[in-house]
Structure formats: C-alpha cells, structure tokens
C-alpha cells in the first residue's frame, strides 16, 4: 500500500513523541517488552484511496485488544444481534479491563461489555467454525479482507507466550464456564483468543480497517461491503463507550472519535464518514493505552475538529 | 412557541405509548407520583425554526436529572475545563446513579462523572454566585435563555418535597465534604440542587434546548451563541457516555444520539447539526428512564437513521 | 468405637430435626444430592473416653469444607506459622466463601483467611510431599490418626464429580497463580483438594477429631500429642472467626464454640478443654451450614452453657 | 482505686514501648493529636480486688470506639436481643470500620455488626431516653457504675471537635436514615454519639470495666450484677470477632482474648472468668489500634497463656 508522508503529520508525531518518555512498554510477556518505547507512527486512510502517514509505518505489532472490535464484528455477522447480546452486555464498567469483581456481583453473571476481557472471551467463544483452526482461519481471513492484505498473519511466539501467561484470562474463563457462559474447553478458547490477540500488522493496515468501520462497513476502494452497516455502527459505538479501557470517557471528551487500543501500542480510529486512522506507539500510560498515540489523536482532533460531538 | 402536529410522529407516539403499561411513575416523592403514566409527548425543533410535535406538548414536568447537563454547561463557562475536571471525572461507572461504593474505592475520592448524583452535586456546588438565590437565579436565567422563554420557573412543592426526602443525597454530600470536595453548607447545596431539579418546562422547551446543544451552543433562530462550542461538545459527549443512567451503553447502541433523561419522565435529545428533541413520558423503566420515551427514540433512530455511529 | 445413645440428646435431635424441612441438601454434584435431608445425628466424645450419641451415627459423609481446618493444622506443622501466614491472611471477610472480589481488591492478592476457598486452596498447596499422591496420603494418614481409625478413606465418586464441577475453584486457582500464590499445576492442586474434600467418615470420627482440637492437640485416650498446642489453638481460633461461612459471627453469638461445617452436612465442634462434637445433617441453610445441626448446637449451648464467651 | 505497680509488668511495658516509634497518634481532631506517642500504661483488675499496673495509669483518654461495646450492652438491656439484631447484624466485615460500600450492597441495608461505625450509630440510636441529654446521662451513669467511679465525665472539647469533623459519620447516618434505620434527627444522634466517644477515663477504669465483662456482668467487688450474663457474653463475642477493627482476626490468633480498642489509644480486655485489662497507648498502627498496646497484649498472652482458644 502506498502512503505519502506528510509534513504536518510529521510535526505532530514529533511533538507527541515527547510523551513516550512518560510511558512504558507492556512487559507481561517478554516479546512485547522488546518494543522500542520511542516508536510512534500513524497512517490515515481516506475513502478515495489517499493515504498520509508519518513515522516508520512498516513496523509490525500485534493487535491485542484492538482485535476485540473485529471479532465482535465477525460474531455479530455469525450469530446476530440477539444471540450476541444475550451473552454479553452493552454497558461501560468503570473498572479495569481484566476485573472479575463486577462479574461476580451480577445475577446472572454476564460480562458488562465486549471490550473488557471477560466479554471479549465470550465473543471469541461465539466465532463459528468446527475447530479452533477453522475459527481462527475465518477470523484471520476476515481481517485480511478488512485490511486488504492476504499476507497478514500472526506471531506464533507472542501467541505462545501469552498462552503461558494467561492465568488471569484462564480464571475469567473458568468463572464464565461455572456460570454457563462458555461450553467449550477453556484451553481451546484461550488458544484461539491468544492467536487472535497475536495477529500482526502495521499501522497502514490498521488505518485501512478503521476506514472500513468509518465507511459503514464498505471498503470504498474495492467497493465491497465487508460487514453490514448495522454491525459497523454497533462496533463504533462500543469503541466510543468502552474502546480505550477505563479512560474511554476521558478519550471521548478529549478526542471524540471511535477508537480501540491494544497493549502492544496500536490504536485503530474510525472517523465516521471521513477516514480511518492507524497508530503504533508501544509506550503505554497507566491505563494501557499508547501514551503518545493518545496525545497525537488529541492534537489531531483539536487541530482538525474531529470530535463527533 | 408554535409547533405543528405531525401525523407520522403521532403514529410513532401511539405505538410507543403501548409500552407505558410496563413502566411506573417515580413515587419517591408524592408530587411525582401524581403524573399520568399514559402520558407521552414529543417535540422536534429544527434550526430553521420549524417544530413538529405529537401528544399533549403543553404538559409541564420537572427537569430532575436532565438539569445535570445544563448545570454542567454553566459551570464549564463559570470555571473552565481544568477546574471542573479537577473535581469530577469523565468515566462512565456501570453502577446506579446514586451509588457511593465506587466513590469510596477511589483515592482521592472524586465522583466518576457529572451525570451521577455525586458528580452533579459537585458541579452544582461550583455554580458561581454570592448566595444560593443568586446561583439559582443564574442557572434559571441560563435555562430561560436556552429555551427562549423567560416564563420558565420551578415547582416549589416538588423542590420542598425533594429536600425532605434527600437523605441519600445528604449522605453523598457529607461523604464528599469529608473528602474536601465541597466547602459550603450541605443544606445550602441541597437547597440549590433540589430547586435545580424542580425547574419546570414542557417538551417544546426541552426540544429547543436540545437544539442549542445540537447546534454547538448557538441558537440559530435568535443567532445567539449561548455557550461556547467546546462546552456544548463536552456536554453532548457526557450525554452519550453517561446520559441515560446505567442504560447509557445500551442506548448508545440502540439509538446513538446524545440524550439526557430525568425521573419525572423527560428526555432531552440533541442530534448533532440536525435538531433537538424533547420528550415527556413519566412511566419509567427499572433504570429510571422514560420507558415509552426510550422506545420512541429507538423507533425514530431506526426510521430516520439518527445514530451518530 | 463404642458410643452410648443418650435420651436427652435423642430428644434434642428430634426437636432439631424439625428444622430440616427448611433446608436443602447440596445438589451441585449428584452424589451429594442423594443424601436424605431428614438425617440428623450427633456424637460427643469426652477426654475420658466416654461417648454419647443420638441418631444414626454410622452414616458416612464427606468432609468438604470441614477438611479445611485439618489441612491447616497439617500445613502449620509442615511449614510453620510465618510461612503459612505469608500466603494466607487471618481476617474474616463478610463475603461468601467462594468470592473472588475481595481477592481482587487486595494488593498483593492474598486470600483473607484459610476457611474461604481461595485460602484453603493455598493451604492445601502447601501440604508437603513429592507428589499429589504422597501429599494426599500424608493428609489422610493425619486424619486417620486424629480419628483413631485407619479405615478412613475417601469417596472416589465424589472426588471425581467435584473435579468435574470445580470451575469456580479453577477460576480461583488461576487467579491465585497469576498473583504468584501457587506454583504447581492447577489440575494437580484441584486433584488433591477434591480428594481432601471427599474424605469420608461418620460423626463418631468427627467428634473424636473435635476432641483432639478441644484438648490442645492431645488425644487423651491414646496419650499422643497429635499436633502442637499452638497449632490446635490457631485452628480453633479460625473455627470461631470464620468456621461457619458468612454466618460465623452469628454462630459465635448464638453458640460460641469453635466449629467448622461442610456442605455435605458435617459440623465438627471443639469445646476447649471439655469435649469434641461430630454432627451430620445434610439439609443446609442458605449459607451452606447444616440447618438442623446449627439448631442442635444452639440448643446444646443454651442448655449446657457451652459458649466460651 | 489502689493498684500496685508490678515489676514483671513494668518490664513488658518497657519492651512494648519500643514499638510506639512505628505508630502515630490519631490526628483527625487536634485534641487527639496532642497525645504523647510514647505513653503506654496498663492495669489488670482481678475479681478479688487486686490490681497490678505499670506506666502512668492516671492519664485520662477518651473511649472512642471502646465505647461501642458498652453502648451495645446498655441497648441490649434497653431493647432486648431481638429488637437490637433486627437493626444491626452479627458478622465481621473485612472492610475498614468506616466503610459504606458493604452497606450499599446489602438488601435491606443493615450494618454488618455493632463495632463498625454504621452499626455503632444504629446502636446508640437505640439508647432509651426522652432526650439526647437523658440518653447520654443513662449511658454515662452505666459507665460510672461499671468503672465504680461517679467522677467519670466526658471531654467537651473533644466531643465538640469530633462533631465538627464528623462528616463521614453524617454520611453514614443519612444513608441509614434513607434506609429507615434511624428515625431521629441526625444531628441529635451525632451529638449523642460524639459525647459517648468523648467519655474520659484512665486505664484503671478500663480494667475494672473489662473485669465486669470478664465476670459475666457481675462486679465481684461490689457483688452487683451490672448487666445480665447473656449481655456480657454477646459483648465479649463481638470483641473477639470484630473488636480490633479489621485486625480482629489476627488479634484473635495472636492474643485470643475479647478486647476492644479506640483511636485515642485505649484497649479494654476481658479474660473470661479471670480479670479485666485496661491499656492506654496513643500511638496507633495503620488499622487504628494502639501499636504498643497490641504488642503488650501479645506478650502477656504468650507469657501467661491467656488465649481462650
């Protein structure tokens, strides 16, 4: 994919990069800890095919939580609105993404939304297919279509590492299983989920996927409707209400666009009707969002009046 | 204000009115309990001055929580962004609007957002003025401007009733005071807050105010900028992330417009750049939102593609 | 073991048996659900070797949570006070025995006491031995000594059933593992723990074990010191502060003796310096304690002034 | 009252006094902050009239939370077991003494026990009398009887100071009022409660009161039964399960006697059937208990085998 560098964007990136020093790369698995904390890149993809970028946009990173919004889209297509929301709620939580406490308080136990880990696990559980492999292949293929790049794969090293350090997600799974929210083997689900999180791309891809969400599920360049408009709408809504962990409210005020972050440092943004954004900046703030990426989006939103509100 | 009845809207209201039988009017103070549960009315106010309506749009009701978004606007103008958000947060909670538990868990204690009671009390505390009377007059005058009707007043009976049954709000206030979030007498603040909640209008007024928010703080009919664009934007953002109590997430998915409800049955909606909506339907669902009003907005949003997302 | 039936005790049992109709047998695993809800038996074992009983004292039942206090005794001998309480706390919780929420709130994560499931799992984890088999054999052998009956074994059926339905305990284990409280395979620990819970005896045995605790770890009949006095003291203290799930406070007020219950219907009591009590009554109250057993102990305590307080 | 100094006790006090440097005097009201952190004194009162002591036993301090167990005794006499426990529970909480969160979770809202502030406020509310003055006089008179000293009074300065800084207790009261647990004016109750907390005595008095509890409500020196045996038993039970804030479980393990502490540094102990203990040591640990007083009791319990368990 061609993408022109852009001087204005370059200046914003250099300004935002200063904030990387206040953040830290995720270190709960060694492979993530190897990222360069000073990295920061951005791509913006327009419906007419234009693309502008700044920073080293070829660097690949894993999707991590950013994948949650894509698996949700797939599952909404696989299962429909009613079945999905029978098993996962629609409300922001105000708690950390890996919290189990609120799940315990609810009767029946139902994850509050698909963006926290408990909810994302339930969503991934609902991906259709006869085997973990088949379900993963369907998800990966969907992502390749969204990014318009069949070369996208996943990092076996990171998937394996995450599987070995996934005890908190195991705890969530067994808790959900006890409450009849899962009916597959926990290790199968975790195998699928960690592969999903380990899907690798660069910020050009992420910007392209963001554009598809921004354009109501249509890829205007290929003229393919990759997901129904309603599915894109639901996903964008969750990106606003709970896309940035428990800083989502603040992000909505300060930036005001649908976005979803991941702990590898990626942020996918979708400015409705306008363009998609892909950011990579692995130094994270204390909520788990790319610290310089957040700042960059705030500057962009202020300068170009991107807020939907 | 002139407002034409509209046949399509009439039909939607009659369809939505069926849901009133599943709701209940608020009864924690006698005056609210006297409302007719079958009432349902709506007005839509366009920037060009057109207004369409259905139902008995002259019925007056008290703002209750709907006032929270207006006092927030005033306080943002009075104090500025930084001072306001030093004392109140920006995150949705996932807890009921009157909960104290999360406040206790946070260090320092800071209400999670301005739409829950704890946050709204802190906001009202920040309204500038030399006395309760002066602060209330400033708020009322601001609301009269927004609604373009100087005859708007408040219900002394309801204010008085609420003051007498405000023990949970008293508890919140003293808790906040202990944590240095309030430095006035609790009874003074409650006096001001209950008057604010008891401000009375009809759904025509509410639609007009919604239109001002929708039009970035400008009243296009009088051409007055009644609040800065940024203030309107922040308010609309909170209306999306936490405007409908702990059904805000679901409302964002199903309807997708900035809206704020109150337990007297009012809902103010602001469709950015398009129009304002005022609804009155006193039968509430179990979260405290107008049950038929919610349904009506859902039908409107589906039929006219109103979702921002 | 010989044990005389006793007319007074018989009358109390018949009186208490009436309360069985308000309780329910545990049904989360089929084998427990087969118990006869009207069963109620009691044995009292005195240091001089006398034993009085009422009801069908030969019926066997599994220890379930009653085992927690015995594994704690063994682990205190295995590891010493300091090591044990580095990993598990000493405070009652006020929450249900299987709750995970408070664990999440604490930093570092440390189960509040050894009588809730999270704490009991950490305790069982600390039983010394080179294999699950060896650790289980050591525990079983200790229990056989305490009950003075080498024929005591465990129910393979119930252990197996519990292993299959142990998802909530799995969740707790993985949560603990994430927080470095466990360093063995979760399935190994659960295998050991479910066997521990499935150890089977009758209320004569339970009364004998209770007597050993009552007599400061000494079996006065065999004159063997089966555990140090301090260990017996610590165990009895936990039996008072957290032995009866989240009805422990009420039980301390109403009965006032160290006691530990299990969901199969067993209660072991230890009246310091006086005697041991074993009760079997499988109909449970809503907290998980034998409903008639609790009543029987209350009547006994009132009639014979057994409260320590 | 005569009380002999005791060399052994002196040595223990000097040993324990070293721990005062790790504690801090309460400073939430100025008057408490004036205490000398190095103070430590103890008196032990035997049923035969003997008294041994160490340290400056004439220093007076306010009861603070220690008063909770005495007001409970009075209210149990005033209202009876059933009425009292209809309004306050019997379970330890595992939360800080001033927490409101668990109160919010319970339906109906009922303080978990009489030793946390919410529960103590409900208990004081139940003291009979036609006015705050009369209720306070009844409590003070009861305390004078228990301590056998009619000169005991209260500190107006501290009561007044506490009233002015009682916003958290105000919050608890209004929360309880909202849930129909209180039907008097909050300021009246707080007036009574802060006076109760400000009752002043020295550790000789406290030891004498502890002895009355230890001797089942009988003052063996005057041969007066000052409260029914059952009342004394209930109070001692709460002292064990929740007397030392959220260190009660640890205290039961390490010391094992009924005791109640207060933030002015007092601890009242009652060794059943044996003697009463009064301690004053104003340097507190992070849970709010006298840090050196706790250590002193631990040493005494180990040396003289005082644990009930």
mmCIF file of C-alpha atoms in Angstrom, chain D residues 160-284:
data_model
loop_
_atom_site.group_PDB
_atom_site.id
_atom_site.type_symbol
_atom_site.label_atom_id
_atom_site.label_comp_id
_atom_site.label_asym_id
_atom_site.label_seq_id
_atom_site.Cartn_x
_atom_site.Cartn_y
_atom_site.Cartn_z
ATOM 1 C CA UNK D 160 -17.190 19.385 70.091
ATOM 2 C CA UNK D 161 -14.169 18.826 67.850
ATOM 3 C CA UNK D 162 -15.475 15.471 66.711
ATOM 4 C CA UNK D 163 -18.910 16.880 65.980
ATOM 5 C CA UNK D 164 -17.278 19.398 63.683
ATOM 6 C CA UNK D 165 -15.289 16.771 61.833
ATOM 7 C CA UNK D 166 -17.929 14.064 61.747
ATOM 8 C CA UNK D 167 -18.875 14.372 58.088
ATOM 9 C CA UNK D 168 -18.203 10.742 57.326
ATOM 10 C CA UNK D 169 -20.417 9.693 60.235
ATOM 11 C CA UNK D 170 -23.002 12.190 58.986
ATOM 12 C CA UNK D 171 -22.856 10.478 55.594
ATOM 13 C CA UNK D 172 -23.368 7.092 57.259
ATOM 14 C CA UNK D 173 -26.297 8.454 59.281
ATOM 15 C CA UNK D 174 -28.095 9.937 56.298
ATOM 16 C CA UNK D 175 -27.509 6.755 54.362
ATOM 17 C CA UNK D 176 -29.012 4.771 57.244
ATOM 18 C CA UNK D 177 -31.861 7.247 57.533
ATOM 19 C CA UNK D 178 -32.652 6.854 53.853
ATOM 20 C CA UNK D 179 -32.955 3.141 54.532
ATOM 21 C CA UNK D 180 -35.180 3.642 57.561
ATOM 22 C CA UNK D 181 -32.643 2.530 60.117
ATOM 23 C CA UNK D 182 -32.795 5.834 62.009
ATOM 24 C CA UNK D 183 -35.802 7.920 62.935
ATOM 25 C CA UNK D 184 -34.258 10.770 64.851
ATOM 26 C CA UNK D 185 -32.522 13.924 63.713
ATOM 27 C CA UNK D 186 -29.025 13.105 62.506
ATOM 28 C CA UNK D 187 -27.501 15.989 64.437
ATOM 29 C CA UNK D 188 -29.120 14.754 67.638
ATOM 30 C CA UNK D 189 -27.697 11.303 67.147
ATOM 31 C CA UNK D 190 -24.257 12.649 66.292
ATOM 32 C CA UNK D 191 -24.375 14.901 69.321
ATOM 33 C CA UNK D 192 -25.055 11.853 71.492
ATOM 34 C CA UNK D 193 -22.553 9.651 69.668
ATOM 35 C CA UNK D 194 -19.671 12.103 69.819
ATOM 36 C CA UNK D 195 -20.281 12.648 73.537
ATOM 37 C CA UNK D 196 -20.269 8.882 74.002
ATOM 38 C CA UNK D 197 -16.935 8.679 72.205
ATOM 39 C CA UNK D 198 -15.561 11.537 74.316
ATOM 40 C CA UNK D 199 -16.195 9.881 77.694
ATOM 41 C CA UNK D 200 -12.903 10.073 79.530
ATOM 42 C CA UNK D 201 -11.220 7.685 81.931
ATOM 43 C CA UNK D 202 -7.878 6.128 82.731
ATOM 44 C CA UNK D 203 -6.712 2.569 82.277
ATOM 45 C CA UNK D 204 -7.627 1.634 85.841
ATOM 46 C CA UNK D 205 -11.245 2.329 84.994
ATOM 47 C CA UNK D 206 -10.979 0.451 81.771
ATOM 48 C CA UNK D 207 -9.524 -2.579 83.562
ATOM 49 C CA UNK D 208 -12.391 -2.510 86.028
ATOM 50 C CA UNK D 209 -14.976 -2.430 83.235
ATOM 51 C CA UNK D 210 -13.119 -5.219 81.461
ATOM 52 C CA UNK D 211 -13.318 -7.251 84.668
ATOM 53 C CA UNK D 212 -17.104 -6.844 84.796
ATOM 54 C CA UNK D 213 -17.348 -8.228 81.262
ATOM 55 C CA UNK D 214 -14.879 -10.997 82.194
ATOM 56 C CA UNK D 215 -17.029 -11.932 85.192
ATOM 57 C CA UNK D 216 -20.242 -12.273 83.182
ATOM 58 C CA UNK D 217 -21.614 -8.859 84.039
ATOM 59 C CA UNK D 218 -21.073 -9.174 87.792
ATOM 60 C CA UNK D 219 -18.828 -6.760 89.677
ATOM 61 C CA UNK D 220 -17.376 -9.242 92.181
ATOM 62 C CA UNK D 221 -16.052 -6.481 94.408
ATOM 63 C CA UNK D 222 -19.406 -4.785 94.929
ATOM 64 C CA UNK D 223 -21.332 -8.005 94.258
ATOM 65 C CA UNK D 224 -23.618 -6.176 91.871
ATOM 66 C CA UNK D 225 -24.832 -7.811 88.656
ATOM 67 C CA UNK D 226 -24.432 -4.798 86.391
ATOM 68 C CA UNK D 227 -25.686 -6.481 83.248
ATOM 69 C CA UNK D 228 -27.201 -9.913 82.515
ATOM 70 C CA UNK D 229 -24.737 -12.683 81.844
ATOM 71 C CA UNK D 230 -26.096 -13.091 78.300
ATOM 72 C CA UNK D 231 -25.429 -9.431 77.541
ATOM 73 C CA UNK D 232 -21.838 -9.731 78.755
ATOM 74 C CA UNK D 233 -21.427 -12.881 76.676
ATOM 75 C CA UNK D 234 -22.705 -11.237 73.494
ATOM 76 C CA UNK D 235 -20.433 -8.241 74.028
ATOM 77 C CA UNK D 236 -17.376 -10.443 74.561
ATOM 78 C CA UNK D 237 -18.203 -12.393 71.436
ATOM 79 C CA UNK D 238 -18.259 -9.230 69.329
ATOM 80 C CA UNK D 239 -14.997 -8.148 70.987
ATOM 81 C CA UNK D 240 -13.412 -11.327 69.628
ATOM 82 C CA UNK D 241 -14.943 -11.341 66.164
ATOM 83 C CA UNK D 242 -14.797 -7.601 65.451
ATOM 84 C CA UNK D 243 -13.285 -5.720 68.378
ATOM 85 C CA UNK D 244 -9.983 -4.684 66.859
ATOM 86 C CA UNK D 245 -11.184 -3.148 63.581
ATOM 87 C CA UNK D 246 -10.063 -5.158 60.564
ATOM 88 C CA UNK D 247 -7.189 -6.670 62.524
ATOM 89 C CA UNK D 248 -9.640 -8.612 64.698
ATOM 90 C CA UNK D 249 -8.858 -11.961 63.098
ATOM 91 C CA UNK D 250 -5.138 -11.519 63.551
ATOM 92 C CA UNK D 251 -5.635 -10.377 67.146
ATOM 93 C CA UNK D 252 -7.742 -13.448 67.890
ATOM 94 C CA UNK D 253 -4.925 -15.650 66.589
ATOM 95 C CA UNK D 254 -2.095 -13.797 68.285
ATOM 96 C CA UNK D 255 -3.746 -12.826 71.566
ATOM 97 C CA UNK D 256 -7.046 -14.656 71.762
ATOM 98 C CA UNK D 257 -8.948 -12.572 74.298
ATOM 99 C CA UNK D 258 -12.044 -10.397 73.957
ATOM 100 C CA UNK D 259 -10.823 -6.833 73.545
ATOM 101 C CA UNK D 260 -11.994 -3.508 72.137
ATOM 102 C CA UNK D 261 -9.784 -0.671 71.034
ATOM 103 C CA UNK D 262 -10.323 3.026 70.390
ATOM 104 C CA UNK D 263 -8.418 5.573 68.329
ATOM 105 C CA UNK D 264 -7.406 7.563 71.408
ATOM 106 C CA UNK D 265 -5.216 4.569 72.235
ATOM 107 C CA UNK D 266 -7.323 2.695 74.772
ATOM 108 C CA UNK D 267 -7.827 -1.075 74.740
ATOM 109 C CA UNK D 268 -10.196 -2.830 77.087
ATOM 110 C CA UNK D 269 -9.585 -6.550 77.551
ATOM 111 C CA UNK D 270 -11.745 -9.126 79.306
ATOM 112 C CA UNK D 271 -10.207 -12.511 80.049
ATOM 113 C CA UNK D 272 -13.287 -14.644 80.747
ATOM 114 C CA UNK D 273 -13.520 -15.684 84.394
ATOM 115 C CA UNK D 274 -10.117 -14.252 85.175
ATOM 116 C CA UNK D 275 -9.551 -10.500 85.002
ATOM 117 C CA UNK D 276 -10.002 -7.240 83.180
ATOM 118 C CA UNK D 277 -7.303 -5.291 81.371
ATOM 119 C CA UNK D 278 -7.062 -1.577 80.647
ATOM 120 C CA UNK D 279 -4.381 -0.229 78.342
ATOM 121 C CA UNK D 280 -3.543 3.255 77.133
ATOM 122 C CA UNK D 281 -1.046 3.784 74.349
ATOM 123 C CA UNK D 282 -1.986 6.522 71.868
ATOM 124 C CA UNK D 283 0.464 5.655 69.070
ATOM 125 C CA UNK D 284 -1.664 3.710 66.597
#
